Amino acid sequence: MRWIVFPFFIMPSLTYAQEAAELTLVKQVFAELQPRSIRWNREYCGYIGYDADGTLSASRPTPGKRDACLPDDPENLGTIVASYHTHGAFSPDHANEVPSGEDMEGDEGEGIDGWVATPGGRLWYIDTEDMVTTQICGIGCLPMDEDFQPGDMGHIAQSYSYDALVKKLEDGGV
Ligand SMILES: [Zn+2]
C-alpha cells in the first residue's frame, strides 16, 4: 500500500466554512437591500471583507442609479474579498437576470470577487480568478420583484464564462 500525505487535506473544510459564512452574510445583506432596490428601481452596492478584528463584515451599501453603482470606500473593512450589488426592479427592457460583462471586469480590475442579486431573486457569484460567474441559487432565492416575468431572458445557464456571458448579452440577453 502506498501512503501519500496531502497536507492540504485540512483546507477544504476551512475554505468551506469561510464560504458558508460569506454566503450567509451576503444573503442577509441582500434580504435587506432587495426590497429597497426593487421599490426604488436603483442599484445598491458595497463590499464584503474583514474588519480590523478579522470578522467577516459588509460595508454600508451605497445607493446607485438605475443600472450603475459606485460603492463608497469601505471604511470598516481592512481586507476586501468581494463586491456586492443589486440590479433594481424587473424590466423587460433590461437583461438584469445575469451579471453584466462590466460587473465581471470591475471586480477583476479591483482584484476581488463579486456577488450580484437580480430582480428575480437570483444570487450570482463572480469568480474573477477563472472569470466565471455561477448562479448560487435561482428564482426567488432572495426577495424578488413581484412583477418579475420568468423566461423573459430565455434560458439562463447555471454558469457563464466571461466570453459566454458577453455573447448572451450581445444577443439581446435571450
Ligand atoms: Zn450588475
CSV table of N, CA and C and ligand atoms in Angstrom, one decimal:
chain,number,residue,atom,x,y,z
A,1,MET,N,0.8,-1.2,0.0
A,1,MET,CA,0.0,0.0,0.0
A,1,MET,C,0.9,1.2,0.0
A,2,ARG,N,0.5,2.2,-0.8
A,2,ARG,CA,1.3,3.4,-0.8
A,2,ARG,C,0.6,4.5,0.0
A,3,TRP,N,1.3,5.2,0.7
A,3,TRP,CA,0.8,6.3,1.6
A,3,TRP,C,1.2,7.6,1.0
A,4,ILE,N,0.2,8.4,0.6
A,4,ILE,CA,0.5,9.7,0.1
A,4,ILE,C,-0.1,10.7,1.1
A,5,VAL,N,0.7,11.6,1.6
A,5,VAL,CA,0.2,12.6,2.5
A,5,VAL,C,-0.1,13.9,1.8
A,6,PHE,N,-1.3,14.3,1.9
A,6,PHE,CA,-1.7,15.6,1.4
A,6,PHE,C,-1.9,16.6,2.5
A,7,PRO,N,-0.9,17.4,2.7
A,7,PRO,CA,-1.0,18.4,3.9
A,7,PRO,C,-2.2,19.3,3.7
A,8,PHE,N,-2.7,19.5,2.5
A,8,PHE,CA,-3.8,20.5,2.3
A,8,PHE,C,-5.2,19.8,2.5
A,9,PHE,N,-5.2,18.6,3.0
A,9,PHE,CA,-6.5,17.9,3.3
A,9,PHE,C,-7.3,18.8,4.2
A,10,ILE,N,-6.7,19.5,5.1
A,10,ILE,CA,-7.4,20.3,6.1
A,10,ILE,C,-8.1,21.5,5.4
A,11,MET,N,-7.6,21.9,4.3
A,11,MET,CA,-8.1,23.1,3.7
A,11,MET,C,-9.5,23.1,3.2
A,12,PRO,N,-10.0,22.1,2.5
A,12,PRO,CA,-11.4,22.2,2.0
A,12,PRO,C,-12.4,22.5,3.1
A,13,SER,N,-12.3,22.0,4.3
A,13,SER,CA,-13.3,22.3,5.3
A,13,SER,C,-13.2,23.7,5.8
A,14,LEU,N,-11.9,24.2,5.9
A,14,LEU,CA,-11.7,25.5,6.3
A,14,LEU,C,-12.3,26.5,5.3
A,15,THR,N,-12.0,26.2,4.0
A,15,THR,CA,-12.5,27.0,2.9
A,15,THR,C,-14.0,27.0,2.9
A,16,TYR,N,-14.5,25.8,3.1
A,16,TYR,CA,-16.0,25.6,3.1
A,16,TYR,C,-16.7,26.4,4.1
A,17,ALA,N,-16.0,26.4,5.3
A,17,ALA,CA,-16.6,27.2,6.4
A,17,ALA,C,-16.6,28.7,6.1
A,18,GLN,N,-15.5,29.1,5.5
A,18,GLN,CA,-15.4,30.6,5.2
A,18,GLN,C,-16.4,30.9,4.1
A,19,GLU,N,-16.5,30.0,3.1
A,19,GLU,CA,-17.5,30.3,2.0
A,19,GLU,C,-18.9,30.3,2.6
A,20,ALA,N,-19.2,29.4,3.5
A,20,ALA,CA,-20.6,29.3,4.1
A,20,ALA,C,-20.9,30.6,4.9
A,21,ALA,N,-19.9,31.1,5.6
A,21,ALA,CA,-20.1,32.3,6.4
A,21,ALA,C,-20.3,33.5,5.4
A,22,GLU,N,-19.6,33.5,4.3
A,22,GLU,CA,-19.7,34.6,3.4
A,22,GLU,C,-21.1,34.6,2.7
A,23,LEU,N,-21.5,33.4,2.4
A,23,LEU,CA,-22.8,33.2,1.7
A,23,LEU,C,-23.9,33.6,2.7
A,24,THR,N,-23.8,33.2,3.9
A,24,THR,CA,-24.8,33.6,4.9
A,24,THR,C,-24.9,35.1,5.1
A,25,LEU,N,-23.7,35.8,5.1
A,25,LEU,CA,-23.7,37.2,5.3
A,25,LEU,C,-24.3,37.9,4.0
A,26,VAL,N,-23.9,37.4,2.8
A,26,VAL,CA,-24.4,38.1,1.6
A,26,VAL,C,-25.9,37.9,1.5
A,27,LYS,N,-26.4,36.8,1.9
A,27,LYS,CA,-27.9,36.6,1.9
A,27,LYS,C,-28.6,37.6,2.8
A,28,GLN,N,-28.0,37.8,4.0
A,28,GLN,CA,-28.6,38.8,4.9
A,28,GLN,C,-28.6,40.2,4.3
A,29,VAL,N,-27.4,40.5,3.7
A,29,VAL,CA,-27.3,41.9,3.1
A,29,VAL,C,-28.4,42.1,2.0
A,30,PHE,N,-28.5,41.1,1.1
A,30,PHE,CA,-29.5,41.2,0.0
A,30,PHE,C,-30.9,41.1,0.5
A,31,ALA,N,-31.2,40.3,1.6
A,31,ALA,CA,-32.5,40.3,2.1
A,31,ALA,C,-33.0,41.6,2.5
A,32,GLU,N,-32.1,42.5,3.0
A,32,GLU,CA,-32.4,43.8,3.4
A,32,GLU,C,-32.5,44.8,2.2
A,33,LEU,N,-31.6,44.6,1.2
A,33,LEU,CA,-31.4,45.5,0.1
A,33,LEU,C,-32.4,45.3,-1.0
A,34,GLN,N,-32.8,44.0,-1.3
A,34,GLN,CA,-33.6,43.7,-2.4
A,34,GLN,C,-34.9,44.5,-2.4
A,35,PRO,N,-35.7,44.5,-1.3
A,35,PRO,CA,-36.9,45.2,-1.4
A,35,PRO,C,-36.8,46.7,-1.7
A,36,ARG,N,-35.7,47.3,-1.1
A,36,ARG,CA,-35.4,48.7,-1.4
A,36,ARG,C,-35.0,48.9,-2.9
A,37,SER,N,-34.1,48.1,-3.4
A,37,SER,CA,-33.6,48.2,-4.7
A,37,SER,C,-34.7,48.0,-5.7
A,38,ILE,N,-35.7,47.1,-5.5
A,38,ILE,CA,-36.8,46.9,-6.4
A,38,ILE,C,-37.8,48.0,-6.3
A,39,ARG,N,-38.1,48.5,-5.0
A,39,ARG,CA,-39.1,49.6,-4.9
A,39,ARG,C,-38.6,50.9,-5.5
A,40,TRP,N,-37.3,51.2,-5.4
A,40,TRP,CA,-36.8,52.5,-5.9
A,40,TRP,C,-36.2,52.3,-7.2
A,41,ASN,N,-36.1,51.1,-7.7
A,41,ASN,CA,-35.5,50.7,-9.0
A,41,ASN,C,-34.2,51.4,-9.2
A,42,ARG,N,-33.3,51.1,-8.2
A,42,ARG,CA,-31.9,51.6,-8.4
A,42,ARG,C,-31.0,50.5,-7.7
A,43,GLU,N,-29.8,50.5,-8.2
A,43,GLU,CA,-28.8,49.5,-7.6
A,43,GLU,C,-28.3,50.0,-6.3
A,44,TYR,N,-28.0,49.0,-5.4
A,44,TYR,CA,-27.2,49.3,-4.2
A,44,TYR,C,-26.0,48.5,-4.2
A,45,CYS,N,-24.9,49.0,-3.7
A,45,CYS,CA,-23.6,48.3,-3.9
A,45,CYS,C,-22.7,48.5,-2.6
A,46,GLY,N,-21.8,47.6,-2.4
A,46,GLY,CA,-20.8,47.7,-1.3
A,46,GLY,C,-19.8,46.6,-1.4
A,47,TYR,N,-19.2,46.4,-0.3
A,47,TYR,CA,-18.1,45.4,-0.3
A,47,TYR,C,-18.3,44.4,0.9
A,48,ILE,N,-17.7,43.2,0.7
A,48,ILE,CA,-17.6,42.2,1.7
A,48,ILE,C,-16.1,42.0,2.1
A,49,GLY,N,-15.8,41.9,3.3
A,49,GLY,CA,-14.4,41.8,3.7
A,49,GLY,C,-14.2,41.5,5.2
A,50,TYR,N,-13.0,41.8,5.7
A,50,TYR,CA,-12.7,41.5,7.1
A,50,TYR,C,-12.4,42.9,7.8
A,51,ASP,N,-13.0,43.1,8.9
A,51,ASP,CA,-12.8,44.3,9.7
A,51,ASP,C,-11.4,44.1,10.5
A,52,ALA,N,-11.1,45.1,11.2
A,52,ALA,CA,-9.8,45.2,12.0
A,52,ALA,C,-9.7,44.0,12.9
A,53,ASP,N,-10.8,43.4,13.4
A,53,ASP,CA,-10.8,42.3,14.3
A,53,ASP,C,-10.8,41.0,13.6
A,54,GLY,N,-10.8,41.0,12.2
A,54,GLY,CA,-10.8,39.8,11.5
A,54,GLY,C,-12.2,39.2,11.3
A,55,THR,N,-13.2,40.0,11.6
A,55,THR,CA,-14.6,39.5,11.5
A,55,THR,C,-15.1,39.8,10.1
A,56,LEU,N,-15.7,38.8,9.5
A,56,LEU,CA,-16.3,38.9,8.1
A,56,LEU,C,-17.5,39.9,8.2
A,57,SER,N,-17.4,41.0,7.4
A,57,SER,CA,-18.4,42.0,7.5
A,57,SER,C,-18.8,42.6,6.1
A,58,ALA,N,-19.9,43.3,6.1
A,58,ALA,CA,-20.2,44.0,4.9
A,58,ALA,C,-20.1,45.5,5.1
A,59,SER,N,-19.7,46.2,4.1
A,59,SER,CA,-19.7,47.7,4.2
A,59,SER,C,-21.1,48.2,4.0
A,60,ARG,N,-21.3,49.5,4.4
A,60,ARG,CA,-22.6,50.1,4.3
A,60,ARG,C,-23.0,50.2,2.8
A,61,PRO,N,-24.2,49.9,2.4
A,61,PRO,CA,-24.5,50.0,1.0
A,61,PRO,C,-24.5,51.4,0.5
A,62,THR,N,-24.1,51.6,-0.7
A,62,THR,CA,-24.2,52.9,-1.4
A,62,THR,C,-25.3,52.9,-2.4
A,63,PRO,N,-26.3,53.8,-2.4
A,63,PRO,CA,-27.3,53.8,-3.4
A,63,PRO,C,-26.7,54.3,-4.8
A,64,GLY,N,-27.1,53.6,-5.8
A,64,GLY,CA,-26.6,53.9,-7.2
A,64,GLY,C,-27.7,54.4,-8.0
A,65,LYS,N,-27.5,54.2,-9.3
A,65,LYS,CA,-28.6,54.6,-10.3
A,65,LYS,C,-29.3,53.4,-10.8
A,66,ARG,N,-30.1,53.6,-11.9
A,66,ARG,CA,-30.9,52.6,-12.5
A,66,ARG,C,-30.0,51.4,-12.9
A,67,ASP,N,-28.9,51.6,-13.5
A,67,ASP,CA,-28.1,50.5,-14.0
A,67,ASP,C,-26.6,50.7,-13.7
A,68,ALA,N,-26.3,51.4,-12.6
A,68,ALA,CA,-24.9,51.6,-12.3
A,68,ALA,C,-24.8,51.9,-10.8
A,69,CYS,N,-23.6,51.6,-10.2
A,69,CYS,CA,-23.4,51.8,-8.8
A,69,CYS,C,-21.9,51.8,-8.5
A,70,LEU,N,-21.5,52.9,-7.8
A,70,LEU,CA,-20.1,53.0,-7.5
A,70,LEU,C,-20.0,53.0,-6.0
A,71,PRO,N,-19.5,51.9,-5.4
A,71,PRO,CA,-19.5,51.8,-3.9
A,71,PRO,C,-18.5,52.8,-3.2
A,72,ASP,N,-19.0,53.3,-2.1
A,72,ASP,CA,-18.1,54.2,-1.3
A,72,ASP,C,-16.9,53.3,-0.8
A,73,ASP,N,-15.8,54.0,-0.4
A,73,ASP,CA,-14.7,53.2,0.3
A,73,ASP,C,-15.2,52.6,1.5
A,74,PRO,N,-14.9,51.3,1.7
A,74,PRO,CA,-15.4,50.5,2.9
A,74,PRO,C,-14.6,50.8,4.1
A,75,GLU,N,-15.0,51.8,4.8
A,75,GLU,CA,-14.1,52.3,6.0
A,75,GLU,C,-14.0,51.2,7.1
A,76,ASN,N,-15.0,50.3,7.2
A,76,ASN,CA,-15.0,49.4,8.3
A,76,ASN,C,-14.2,48.1,7.9
A,77,LEU,N,-13.7,48.0,6.6
A,77,LEU,CA,-13.0,46.8,6.2
A,77,LEU,C,-11.5,47.0,6.0
A,78,GLY,N,-10.7,46.1,6.6
A,78,GLY,CA,-9.3,46.2,6.4
A,78,GLY,C,-8.9,45.4,5.1
A,79,THR,N,-9.6,44.3,4.9
A,79,THR,CA,-9.3,43.5,3.7
A,79,THR,C,-10.6,43.3,3.0
A,80,ILE,N,-10.6,43.5,1.7
A,80,ILE,CA,-11.8,43.4,0.8
A,80,ILE,C,-11.7,42.0,0.1
A,81,VAL,N,-12.8,41.2,0.1
A,81,VAL,CA,-12.7,40.0,-0.6
A,81,VAL,C,-13.7,40.0,-1.8
A,82,ALA,N,-14.7,40.8,-1.7
A,82,ALA,CA,-15.7,40.8,-2.8
A,82,ALA,C,-16.5,42.0,-2.8
A,83,SER,N,-17.1,42.3,-4.0
A,83,SER,CA,-18.1,43.4,-4.0
A,83,SER,C,-19.5,42.8,-4.0
A,84,TYR,N,-20.5,43.6,-3.7
A,84,TYR,CA,-21.9,43.1,-3.8
A,84,TYR,C,-22.7,44.2,-4.5
A,85,HIS,N,-23.7,43.9,-5.3
A,85,HIS,CA,-24.7,44.9,-5.8
A,85,HIS,C,-26.0,44.2,-6.2
A,86,THR,N,-27.0,45.0,-6.2
A,86,THR,CA,-28.3,44.6,-6.6
A,86,THR,C,-28.6,45.1,-8.0
A,87,HIS,N,-29.6,44.6,-8.7
A,87,HIS,CA,-29.9,45.0,-10.0
A,87,HIS,C,-31.3,45.7,-10.2
A,88,GLY,N,-31.8,46.3,-9.1
A,88,GLY,CA,-33.0,47.1,-9.2
A,88,GLY,C,-34.3,46.2,-9.5
A,89,ALA,N,-35.3,46.9,-10.2
A,89,ALA,CA,-36.5,46.2,-10.4
A,89,ALA,C,-36.6,45.5,-11.7
A,90,PHE,N,-37.6,44.6,-11.9
A,90,PHE,CA,-37.7,43.9,-13.2
A,90,PHE,C,-38.1,44.9,-14.3
A,91,SER,N,-37.5,44.7,-15.5
A,91,SER,CA,-37.9,45.4,-16.7
A,91,SER,C,-37.7,44.5,-17.9
A,92,PRO,N,-38.6,44.4,-18.8
A,92,PRO,CA,-38.4,43.6,-20.0
A,92,PRO,C,-37.3,44.2,-20.9
A,93,ASP,N,-37.0,45.5,-20.6
A,93,ASP,CA,-36.0,46.2,-21.4
A,93,ASP,C,-34.6,46.0,-21.0
A,94,HIS,N,-34.4,45.4,-19.8
A,94,HIS,CA,-33.1,45.3,-19.3
A,94,HIS,C,-32.8,43.8,-19.1
A,95,ALA,N,-31.6,43.4,-19.5
A,95,ALA,CA,-31.1,42.0,-19.3
A,95,ALA,C,-30.5,41.9,-17.9
A,96,ASN,N,-31.3,41.8,-16.9
A,96,ASN,CA,-30.9,42.0,-15.5
A,96,ASN,C,-30.7,40.7,-14.7
A,97,GLU,N,-31.1,39.6,-15.3
A,97,GLU,CA,-31.1,38.4,-14.5
A,97,GLU,C,-29.7,37.7,-14.4
A,98,VAL,N,-28.7,38.3,-15.1
A,98,VAL,CA,-27.4,37.8,-15.0
A,98,VAL,C,-26.5,39.0,-14.7
A,99,PRO,N,-25.3,38.8,-14.2
A,99,PRO,CA,-24.3,39.9,-14.1
A,99,PRO,C,-24.0,40.4,-15.5
A,100,SER,N,-23.4,41.6,-15.5
A,100,SER,CA,-23.0,42.2,-16.8
A,100,SER,C,-21.5,41.9,-17.0
A,101,GLY,N,-21.1,42.0,-18.3
A,101,GLY,CA,-19.6,41.9,-18.6
A,101,GLY,C,-18.9,43.0,-17.7
A,102,GLU,N,-19.5,44.2,-17.6
A,102,GLU,CA,-18.8,45.2,-16.9
A,102,GLU,C,-18.7,44.9,-15.4
A,103,ASP,N,-19.7,44.1,-14.9
A,103,ASP,CA,-19.7,43.7,-13.5
A,103,ASP,C,-18.4,42.8,-13.3
A,104,MET,N,-18.2,41.9,-14.2
A,104,MET,CA,-17.0,41.0,-14.1
A,104,MET,C,-15.7,41.7,-14.3
A,105,GLU,N,-15.7,42.7,-15.2
A,105,GLU,CA,-14.5,43.4,-15.5
A,105,GLU,C,-14.2,44.3,-14.2
A,106,GLY,N,-15.2,44.9,-13.7
A,106,GLY,CA,-15.0,45.8,-12.5
A,106,GLY,C,-14.3,45.0,-11.3
A,107,ASP,N,-14.9,43.8,-11.0
A,107,ASP,CA,-14.3,43.0,-9.9
A,107,ASP,C,-12.9,42.6,-10.3
A,108,GLU,N,-12.7,42.2,-11.5
A,108,GLU,CA,-11.4,41.7,-11.9
A,108,GLU,C,-10.4,42.9,-11.7
A,109,GLY,N,-10.8,44.1,-12.2
A,109,GLY,CA,-9.9,45.2,-12.1
A,109,GLY,C,-9.5,45.6,-10.6
A,110,GLU,N,-10.4,45.3,-9.7
A,110,GLU,CA,-10.1,45.5,-8.3
A,110,GLU,C,-9.5,44.3,-7.6
A,111,GLY,N,-9.4,43.2,-8.3
A,111,GLY,CA,-8.7,42.1,-7.8
A,111,GLY,C,-9.5,41.4,-6.7
A,112,ILE,N,-10.9,41.5,-6.8
A,112,ILE,CA,-11.8,40.8,-5.9
A,112,ILE,C,-12.8,40.0,-6.6
A,113,ASP,N,-13.6,39.2,-5.9
A,113,ASP,CA,-14.7,38.5,-6.5
A,113,ASP,C,-16.0,39.4,-6.3
A,114,GLY,N,-17.2,38.8,-6.7
A,114,GLY,CA,-18.4,39.6,-6.6
A,114,GLY,C,-19.6,38.8,-6.4
A,115,TRP,N,-20.6,39.5,-5.8
A,115,TRP,CA,-22.0,38.9,-5.6
A,115,TRP,C,-23.0,39.8,-6.2
A,116,VAL,N,-24.0,39.3,-7.0
A,116,VAL,CA,-25.0,40.0,-7.6
A,116,VAL,C,-26.4,39.4,-7.4
A,117,ALA,N,-27.3,40.3,-7.0
A,117,ALA,CA,-28.7,39.9,-6.8
A,117,ALA,C,-29.5,40.5,-7.9
A,118,THR,N,-30.5,39.7,-8.5
A,118,THR,CA,-31.3,40.1,-9.6
A,118,THR,C,-32.7,40.3,-9.2
A,119,PRO,N,-33.5,41.0,-10.1
A,119,PRO,CA,-34.9,41.3,-9.8
A,119,PRO,C,-35.7,40.0,-9.5
A,120,GLY,N,-35.3,38.9,-10.2
A,120,GLY,CA,-36.0,37.6,-10.0
A,120,GLY,C,-35.5,36.9,-8.7
A,121,GLY,N,-34.7,37.5,-7.9
A,121,GLY,CA,-34.2,36.9,-6.7
A,121,GLY,C,-33.1,35.9,-6.9
A,122,ARG,N,-32.5,35.9,-8.0
A,122,ARG,CA,-31.3,35.0,-8.2
A,122,ARG,C,-30.1,35.6,-7.5
A,123,LEU,N,-29.2,34.7,-7.1
A,123,LEU,CA,-27.9,35.1,-6.5
A,123,LEU,C,-26.8,34.6,-7.3
A,124,TRP,N,-25.9,35.5,-7.8
A,124,TRP,CA,-24.8,35.1,-8.6
A,124,TRP,C,-23.5,35.4,-7.9
A,125,TYR,N,-22.5,34.5,-8.1
A,125,TYR,CA,-21.1,34.7,-7.6
A,125,TYR,C,-20.2,34.9,-8.8
A,126,ILE,N,-19.4,35.9,-8.8
A,126,ILE,CA,-18.4,36.2,-9.8
A,126,ILE,C,-17.0,35.8,-9.3
A,127,ASP,N,-16.4,34.8,-9.9
A,127,ASP,CA,-15.1,34.4,-9.6
A,127,ASP,C,-14.1,35.0,-10.6
A,128,THR,N,-13.3,36.0,-10.2
A,128,THR,CA,-12.5,36.7,-11.2
A,128,THR,C,-11.2,36.0,-11.4
A,129,GLU,N,-10.9,34.9,-10.6
A,129,GLU,CA,-9.7,34.2,-10.9
A,129,GLU,C,-9.9,33.4,-12.2
A,130,ASP,N,-11.1,32.7,-12.3
A,130,ASP,CA,-11.4,31.9,-13.5
A,130,ASP,C,-12.2,32.7,-14.5
A,131,MET,N,-12.7,33.9,-14.1
A,131,MET,CA,-13.6,34.7,-14.9
A,131,MET,C,-14.8,33.9,-15.3
A,132,VAL,N,-15.4,33.4,-14.3
A,132,VAL,CA,-16.7,32.6,-14.5
A,132,VAL,C,-17.7,33.1,-13.5
A,133,THR,N,-18.9,33.3,-13.9
A,133,THR,CA,-20.0,33.6,-12.9
A,133,THR,C,-21.0,32.4,-12.8
A,134,THR,N,-21.3,32.2,-11.5
A,134,THR,CA,-22.2,31.0,-11.2
A,134,THR,C,-23.4,31.4,-10.4
A,135,GLN,N,-24.5,30.8,-10.8
A,135,GLN,CA,-25.8,31.1,-10.1
A,135,GLN,C,-25.7,30.2,-8.8
A,136,ILE,N,-25.6,30.9,-7.7
A,136,ILE,CA,-25.6,30.1,-6.4
A,136,ILE,C,-27.0,29.6,-6.1
A,137,CYS,N,-28.0,30.4,-6.3
A,137,CYS,CA,-29.3,30.0,-6.2
A,137,CYS,C,-30.3,30.7,-7.1
A,138,GLY,N,-31.4,30.1,-7.4
A,138,GLY,CA,-32.2,30.6,-8.5
A,138,GLY,C,-33.4,31.5,-8.1
A,139,ILE,N,-34.4,31.6,-9.0
A,139,ILE,CA,-35.5,32.5,-8.9
A,139,ILE,C,-36.1,32.4,-7.5
A,140,GLY,N,-36.3,33.5,-6.8
A,140,GLY,CA,-37.0,33.5,-5.5
A,140,GLY,C,-36.1,33.2,-4.3
A,141,CYS,N,-34.8,32.9,-4.6
A,141,CYS,CA,-33.9,32.6,-3.5
A,141,CYS,C,-33.7,33.8,-2.6
A,142,LEU,N,-33.7,35.0,-3.2
A,142,LEU,CA,-33.6,36.2,-2.5
A,142,LEU,C,-35.0,36.9,-2.7
A,143,PRO,N,-35.3,37.9,-1.8
A,143,PRO,CA,-36.6,38.7,-2.1
A,143,PRO,C,-36.6,39.1,-3.6
A,144,MET,N,-37.7,39.0,-4.2
A,144,MET,CA,-37.8,39.3,-5.7
A,144,MET,C,-38.9,40.2,-6.0
A,145,ASP,N,-38.9,40.8,-7.2
A,145,ASP,CA,-39.9,41.7,-7.7
A,145,ASP,C,-41.1,40.9,-8.1
A,146,GLU,N,-42.3,41.3,-7.5
A,146,GLU,CA,-43.5,40.5,-7.8
A,146,GLU,C,-43.9,40.7,-9.2
A,147,ASP,N,-43.4,41.7,-9.9
A,147,ASP,CA,-43.7,41.8,-11.4
A,147,ASP,C,-42.8,41.0,-12.3
A,148,PHE,N,-41.8,40.3,-11.7
A,148,PHE,CA,-40.8,39.6,-12.4
A,148,PHE,C,-41.5,38.5,-13.3
A,149,GLN,N,-41.0,38.5,-14.6
A,149,GLN,CA,-41.5,37.5,-15.6
A,149,GLN,C,-40.5,36.5,-15.9
A,150,PRO,N,-40.6,35.3,-15.4
A,150,PRO,CA,-39.6,34.2,-15.7
A,150,PRO,C,-39.6,34.0,-17.2
A,151,GLY,N,-38.4,33.7,-17.7
A,151,GLY,CA,-38.3,33.4,-19.1
A,151,GLY,C,-38.1,34.6,-20.0
A,152,ASP,N,-38.2,35.8,-19.4
A,152,ASP,CA,-38.0,37.0,-20.2
A,152,ASP,C,-36.7,37.0,-21.0
A,153,MET,N,-35.7,36.4,-20.3
A,153,MET,CA,-34.3,36.4,-20.9
A,153,MET,C,-34.0,35.1,-21.6
A,154,GLY,N,-35.0,34.3,-21.8
A,154,GLY,CA,-34.8,32.9,-22.4
A,154,GLY,C,-34.1,32.0,-21.4
A,155,HIS,N,-33.4,31.0,-21.9
A,155,HIS,CA,-32.7,30.1,-21.0
A,155,HIS,C,-31.6,30.8,-20.3
A,156,ILE,N,-31.5,30.6,-19.0
A,156,ILE,CA,-30.4,31.2,-18.2
A,156,ILE,C,-29.6,30.0,-17.6
A,157,ALA,N,-28.3,29.9,-18.0
A,157,ALA,CA,-27.5,28.8,-17.6
A,157,ALA,C,-27.1,28.9,-16.1
A,158,GLN,N,-26.6,27.8,-15.6
A,158,GLN,CA,-26.1,27.8,-14.2
A,158,GLN,C,-24.8,28.6,-14.0
A,159,SER,N,-24.0,28.6,-15.1
A,159,SER,CA,-22.8,29.5,-15.0
A,159,SER,C,-22.4,29.9,-16.4
A,160,TYR,N,-21.7,31.0,-16.5
A,160,TYR,CA,-21.2,31.5,-17.7
A,160,TYR,C,-19.7,31.9,-17.6
A,161,SER,N,-18.9,31.6,-18.6
A,161,SER,CA,-17.6,32.2,-18.7
A,161,SER,C,-17.8,33.7,-19.1
A,162,TYR,N,-16.8,34.5,-18.9
A,162,TYR,CA,-16.9,35.9,-19.3
A,162,TYR,C,-17.4,36.0,-20.8
A,163,ASP,N,-16.7,35.2,-21.6
A,163,ASP,CA,-17.0,35.3,-23.1
A,163,ASP,C,-18.4,34.9,-23.4
A,164,ALA,N,-18.9,33.8,-22.7
A,164,ALA,CA,-20.2,33.3,-23.0
A,164,ALA,C,-21.3,34.3,-22.5
A,165,LEU,N,-21.0,35.0,-21.4
A,165,LEU,CA,-21.9,36.0,-20.8
A,165,LEU,C,-22.0,37.2,-21.7
A,166,VAL,N,-20.9,37.7,-22.2
A,166,VAL,CA,-20.9,38.8,-23.1
A,166,VAL,C,-21.6,38.5,-24.4
A,167,LYS,N,-21.5,37.2,-24.9
A,167,LYS,CA,-22.2,36.8,-26.1
A,167,LYS,C,-23.7,36.8,-25.8
A,168,LYS,N,-24.1,36.2,-24.7
A,168,LYS,CA,-25.5,36.2,-24.4
A,168,LYS,C,-26.1,37.6,-24.3
A,169,LEU,N,-25.4,38.5,-23.7
A,169,LEU,CA,-25.9,39.9,-23.6
A,169,LEU,C,-25.9,40.6,-24.9
A,170,GLU,N,-24.9,40.3,-25.8
A,170,GLU,CA,-24.9,40.9,-27.1
A,170,GLU,C,-26.1,40.4,-28.0
A,171,ASP,N,-26.5,39.1,-27.7
A,171,ASP,CA,-27.6,38.6,-28.4
A,171,ASP,C,-28.9,39.1,-27.9
A,172,GLY,N,-28.9,40.2,-27.1
A,172,GLY,CA,-30.1,40.8,-26.6
A,172,GLY,C,-30.5,40.1,-25.3
A,173,GLY,N,-29.6,39.4,-24.7
A,173,GLY,CA,-29.9,38.7,-23.4
A,173,GLY,C,-30.8,37.5,-23.5
A,174,VAL,N,-31.1,37.1,-24.7
A,174,VAL,CA,-32.0,36.0,-24.9
A,174,VAL,C,-31.3,34.8,-25.5
B,1,ZN,ZN,-24.6,44.5,-12.4
